[in-house]
CSV table of C-alpha atoms and ligand atoms in Angstrom, one decimal:
chain,number,residue,atom,x,y,z
A,146,UNK,CA,91.0,167.3,87.3
A,147,UNK,CA,88.7,164.6,88.8
A,148,UNK,CA,86.0,162.8,86.9
A,149,UNK,CA,82.9,162.4,89.1
A,150,UNK,CA,80.0,160.2,88.0
A,151,UNK,CA,76.7,159.4,89.7
A,152,UNK,CA,75.0,156.1,88.8
A,153,UNK,CA,71.4,156.4,89.8
A,154,UNK,CA,70.8,152.6,89.2
A,155,UNK,CA,67.0,152.1,89.9
A,156,UNK,CA,66.5,155.3,91.9
A,157,UNK,CA,64.9,158.7,91.4
A,158,UNK,CA,61.8,159.6,89.3
A,159,UNK,CA,61.7,161.7,86.2
A,160,UNK,CA,60.7,164.7,88.4
A,161,UNK,CA,63.4,164.2,91.0
A,162,UNK,CA,66.0,163.6,88.3
A,163,UNK,CA,65.2,166.9,86.7
A,164,UNK,CA,65.6,168.8,89.9
A,165,UNK,CA,68.8,166.9,90.7
A,166,UNK,CA,70.4,167.7,87.3
A,167,UNK,CA,69.3,171.3,87.4
A,168,UNK,CA,70.7,171.7,91.0
A,169,UNK,CA,74.0,170.2,90.1
A,170,UNK,CA,74.2,172.3,87.0
A,171,UNK,CA,73.6,175.5,89.0
A,172,UNK,CA,76.2,174.4,91.6
A,173,UNK,CA,78.9,173.8,88.9
A,174,UNK,CA,78.0,177.1,87.2
A,175,UNK,CA,77.9,179.3,90.3
A,176,UNK,CA,81.1,177.9,91.8
A,177,UNK,CA,83.0,177.8,88.5
A,178,UNK,CA,83.8,174.1,89.1
A,179,UNK,CA,85.4,172.5,86.1
A,180,UNK,CA,85.4,168.8,87.1
A,181,UNK,CA,84.0,166.5,84.5
A,182,UNK,CA,80.7,165.4,86.0
A,183,UNK,CA,78.4,162.6,84.7
A,184,UNK,CA,74.9,161.6,85.8
A,185,UNK,CA,73.4,158.3,84.7
A,186,UNK,CA,69.6,158.4,85.5
A,187,UNK,CA,67.1,155.7,84.8
A,188,UNK,CA,66.1,155.5,81.1
A,189,UNK,CA,62.6,156.7,82.0
A,190,UNK,CA,64.1,160.0,83.3
A,191,UNK,CA,66.3,160.8,80.3
A,192,UNK,CA,65.7,164.2,78.9
A,193,UNK,CA,67.4,167.2,77.2
A,194,UNK,CA,68.9,169.4,79.9
A,195,UNK,CA,70.5,172.7,79.3
A,196,UNK,CA,73.8,172.2,81.1
A,197,UNK,CA,77.3,173.6,81.4
A,198,UNK,CA,79.7,171.7,79.1
A,199,UNK,CA,81.3,169.8,82.0
A,200,UNK,CA,78.0,168.2,83.1
A,201,UNK,CA,76.9,165.2,80.9
A,202,UNK,CA,73.9,163.0,81.1
A,203,UNK,CA,74.5,159.3,80.1
A,204,UNK,CA,72.5,156.2,79.9
A,205,UNK,CA,73.0,153.2,82.3
A,206,UNK,CA,72.3,150.7,79.6
A,207,UNK,CA,71.0,150.4,76.1
A,208,UNK,CA,70.8,147.6,73.5
A,209,UNK,CA,73.1,147.4,70.5
A,210,UNK,CA,70.5,148.5,68.1
A,211,UNK,CA,69.0,151.6,66.6
A,212,UNK,CA,65.5,150.2,67.0
A,213,UNK,CA,63.7,146.9,66.7
A,214,UNK,CA,62.0,144.2,68.6
A,215,UNK,CA,63.9,143.9,71.9
A,216,UNK,CA,61.2,144.0,74.6
A,217,UNK,CA,62.2,146.1,77.6
A,218,UNK,CA,65.3,147.6,75.9
A,219,UNK,CA,66.1,151.0,74.4
A,220,UNK,CA,68.3,151.8,71.4
A,221,UNK,CA,69.9,154.8,69.8
A,222,UNK,CA,66.6,156.1,68.3
A,223,UNK,CA,65.4,156.8,71.9
A,224,UNK,CA,68.9,158.1,73.0
A,225,UNK,CA,69.1,160.5,70.0
A,226,UNK,CA,65.8,162.1,71.0
A,227,UNK,CA,67.8,163.6,74.0
A,228,UNK,CA,71.2,163.8,72.3
A,229,UNK,CA,72.6,161.2,74.8
A,230,UNK,CA,76.0,160.1,73.6
A,231,UNK,CA,77.4,158.6,76.8
A,232,UNK,CA,76.8,155.0,78.1
A,233,UNK,CA,77.9,152.8,80.9
A,234,UNK,CA,78.9,149.3,79.7
A,235,UNK,CA,79.9,146.2,81.8
A,236,UNK,CA,78.5,147.3,85.1
A,237,UNK,CA,78.7,144.5,87.7
A,238,UNK,CA,75.0,144.5,88.2
A,239,UNK,CA,74.4,143.9,84.5
A,240,UNK,CA,77.1,141.2,84.5
A,241,UNK,CA,76.2,139.4,87.7
A,242,UNK,CA,72.5,140.3,88.4
A,243,UNK,CA,71.2,140.6,84.9
A,244,UNK,CA,73.4,137.9,83.4
A,245,UNK,CA,75.1,139.9,80.6
A,246,UNK,CA,78.0,137.8,79.2
A,247,UNK,CA,81.4,139.1,78.1
A,248,UNK,CA,80.5,138.4,74.5
A,249,UNK,CA,77.2,140.4,74.7
A,250,UNK,CA,79.1,143.2,76.5
A,251,UNK,CA,81.8,143.2,73.8
A,252,UNK,CA,79.1,143.4,71.1
A,253,UNK,CA,77.5,146.3,72.8
A,254,UNK,CA,80.9,148.1,73.2
A,255,UNK,CA,81.7,147.7,69.5
A,256,UNK,CA,78.3,149.0,68.5
A,257,UNK,CA,78.5,152.1,70.7
A,258,UNK,CA,82.1,152.7,69.8
A,259,UNK,CA,81.2,152.7,66.1
A,260,UNK,CA,78.8,155.5,66.9
A,261,UNK,CA,81.4,157.5,68.8
A,262,UNK,CA,79.7,157.3,72.2
A,263,UNK,CA,81.7,158.1,75.3
A,264,UNK,CA,81.9,154.7,77.1
A,265,UNK,CA,82.4,154.3,80.8
A,266,UNK,CA,83.5,150.6,80.9
A,267,UNK,CA,83.3,148.8,84.2
A,268,UNK,CA,85.3,145.9,85.5
A,269,UNK,CA,85.8,144.3,88.9
A,270,UNK,CA,86.0,141.0,90.7
A,271,UNK,CA,83.6,139.2,93.1
A,272,UNK,CA,84.6,138.5,96.7
A,273,UNK,CA,85.8,134.9,96.1
A,274,UNK,CA,88.2,136.1,93.5
A,275,UNK,CA,89.5,138.9,95.7
A,276,UNK,CA,90.1,136.4,98.4
A,277,UNK,CA,92.3,134.3,96.2
A,278,UNK,CA,94.8,137.2,95.8
A,279,UNK,CA,96.0,140.0,93.6
A,280,UNK,CA,97.2,137.8,90.8
A,281,UNK,CA,93.8,136.0,90.4
A,282,UNK,CA,92.0,139.4,90.7
A,283,UNK,CA,94.0,140.8,87.8
A,284,UNK,CA,93.5,137.7,85.7
A,285,UNK,CA,89.8,138.0,86.3
A,286,UNK,CA,89.8,141.7,85.5
A,287,UNK,CA,91.8,141.2,82.3
A,288,UNK,CA,89.3,138.7,81.1
A,289,UNK,CA,86.7,141.4,81.3
A,290,UNK,CA,88.7,143.2,78.5
A,291,UNK,CA,88.1,140.4,76.1
A,292,UNK,CA,86.7,141.7,72.9
A,293,UNK,CA,87.1,145.3,74.1
A,294,UNK,CA,89.1,147.9,72.1
A,295,UNK,CA,91.0,149.5,74.9
A,296,UNK,CA,92.6,152.0,72.5
A,297,UNK,CA,89.2,153.6,71.8
A,298,UNK,CA,89.6,157.3,72.1
A,299,UNK,CA,86.3,158.0,74.0
A,300,UNK,CA,86.9,155.4,76.7
A,301,UNK,CA,86.9,155.9,80.5
A,302,UNK,CA,87.4,152.8,82.7
A,303,UNK,CA,85.9,152.2,86.1
A,304,UNK,CA,87.3,149.6,88.5
A,305,UNK,CA,84.4,148.6,90.8
A,306,UNK,CA,85.1,145.5,92.9
A,307,UNK,CA,81.8,143.7,93.2
A,308,UNK,CA,82.3,143.1,97.0
A,309,UNK,CA,82.6,146.9,97.6
A,310,UNK,CA,79.4,147.9,95.6
A,311,UNK,CA,76.6,148.9,97.9
A,312,UNK,CA,78.1,147.2,100.8
A,313,UNK,CA,79.6,150.1,102.7
A,314,UNK,CA,82.9,148.2,102.5
A,315,UNK,CA,85.3,150.4,100.5
A,316,UNK,CA,88.4,148.8,99.1
A,317,UNK,CA,91.5,149.8,101.0
A,318,UNK,CA,93.9,152.3,99.5
A,319,UNK,CA,96.3,149.5,98.9
A,320,UNK,CA,93.7,147.4,97.1
A,321,UNK,CA,92.9,150.3,94.9
A,322,UNK,CA,96.4,151.3,94.1
A,323,UNK,CA,97.6,147.8,93.3
A,324,UNK,CA,94.8,147.1,90.9
A,325,UNK,CA,94.8,150.6,89.4
A,326,UNK,CA,98.6,150.6,88.8
A,327,UNK,CA,98.4,147.2,87.1
A,328,UNK,CA,95.5,148.3,84.8
A,329,UNK,CA,97.2,151.6,84.1
A,330,UNK,CA,100.4,149.9,83.1
A,331,UNK,CA,98.5,148.1,80.3
A,332,UNK,CA,95.8,150.6,79.3
A,333,UNK,CA,96.5,154.3,79.2
A,334,UNK,CA,93.0,155.5,79.9
A,335,UNK,CA,91.3,157.5,82.7
A,336,UNK,CA,90.5,155.1,85.5
A,337,UNK,CA,87.8,155.7,88.0
A,338,UNK,CA,87.2,153.8,91.3
A,339,UNK,CA,83.8,152.7,92.4
A,340,UNK,CA,82.4,150.8,95.4
A,341,UNK,CA,81.1,152.5,98.6
A,342,UNK,CA,82.7,155.9,97.8
A,343,UNK,CA,81.2,158.4,100.2
A,344,UNK,CA,81.4,162.1,101.1
A,345,UNK,CA,84.0,161.3,103.7
A,346,UNK,CA,86.4,159.2,101.6
A,347,UNK,CA,86.1,160.5,98.1
A,348,UNK,CA,88.9,163.0,98.3
A,349,UNK,CA,91.3,160.5,99.8
A,350,UNK,CA,90.5,157.9,97.1
A,351,UNK,CA,90.6,160.4,94.2
A,352,UNK,CA,94.0,161.6,95.4
A,353,UNK,CA,95.5,158.1,95.1
A,354,UNK,CA,98.0,157.4,92.4
A,355,UNK,CA,96.3,156.0,89.3
A,356,UNK,CA,92.8,157.2,90.3
A,357,UNK,CA,91.3,159.7,88.0
A,358,UNK,CA,87.9,160.0,89.7
A,359,UNK,CA,85.0,158.1,91.1
A,360,UNK,CA,81.8,156.3,89.9
A,361,UNK,CA,79.4,156.5,92.8
A,362,UNK,CA,76.0,154.9,93.5
A,363,UNK,CA,74.4,155.2,96.9
A,364,UNK,CA,76.2,158.2,98.2
A,365,UNK,CA,75.5,160.3,95.1
A,366,UNK,CA,71.7,159.9,95.2
A,367,UNK,CA,71.2,162.7,97.7
A,368,UNK,CA,71.9,166.0,95.8
A,369,UNK,CA,73.5,167.7,98.8
A,370,UNK,CA,75.9,164.8,99.3
A,371,UNK,CA,76.7,164.7,95.6
A,372,UNK,CA,77.5,168.5,95.7
A,373,UNK,CA,79.7,167.9,98.6
A,374,UNK,CA,81.5,165.1,96.7
A,375,UNK,CA,82.1,167.4,93.8
A,376,UNK,CA,83.3,170.1,96.2
A,377,UNK,CA,85.7,167.8,98.0
A,378,UNK,CA,87.3,166.7,94.7
A,379,UNK,CA,87.2,169.9,92.6
A,380,UNK,CA,90.9,170.7,93.1
A,381,UNK,CA,92.3,167.2,92.7
F,105,13P,P1,77.9,152.2,95.6
F,105,13P,O1,78.5,153.6,95.5
F,105,13P,O2,76.5,152.2,96.0
F,105,13P,O3,78.8,151.2,96.2
F,105,13P,O4,77.8,151.7,94.0
F,105,13P,C1,78.9,151.8,93.2
F,105,13P,C2,78.5,151.5,91.8
F,105,13P,O5,78.1,150.4,91.5
F,105,13P,C3,78.5,152.7,90.9
F,105,13P,O6,78.3,152.2,89.6
């Protein structure tokens, strides 16, 4: 069964998020689709939604705190208000655009692990690393597991090569299977692929050996496309 996750990044309003989530919920319910579906809206759009058990709302980011003085951040007090128990950690935009270090990421991971959150933990290499070959790519990716308890029971991994994110350039099937099989040989956890996944390629990617689903940005923001993505992968 595929795991399909939509990362809204900095898109959608509170209102459009609510209609998106309700529409996806209806779609799953009326078609008896049992895929594990996640939606990560902006933190301003978090809410309590009445959903089928296989549709889960998560947060794209939060600070390793219950509450306190961390301007611009949210903590578990805000997440508890909506019973959010799922978080994305280590996304490439947080690492490379917002400058989160591996040690900050590891601290965040440990904090949310302690609270039993489902963690979707992202890893992936930038273009210059990819260009230096598979061995260097794996070395880079393995460093992103520093300080991370990869045996954590509520862990899902997502391999998202930085050069494939939001670029329209999807990794080739060979790229995906070689990295996924290497990670899988070390860490026995569900492993999603992310990076320019679209309606037209999601089924092929999710059917690859070692791929347990997809983490999708751009192509998931349109609700009809996201439904089609779920439809295309529901039997995989
Ligand atoms: P795109 O699907 O827009 O390439 O983004 C992937 C991603 O970063 C999901 O977290």
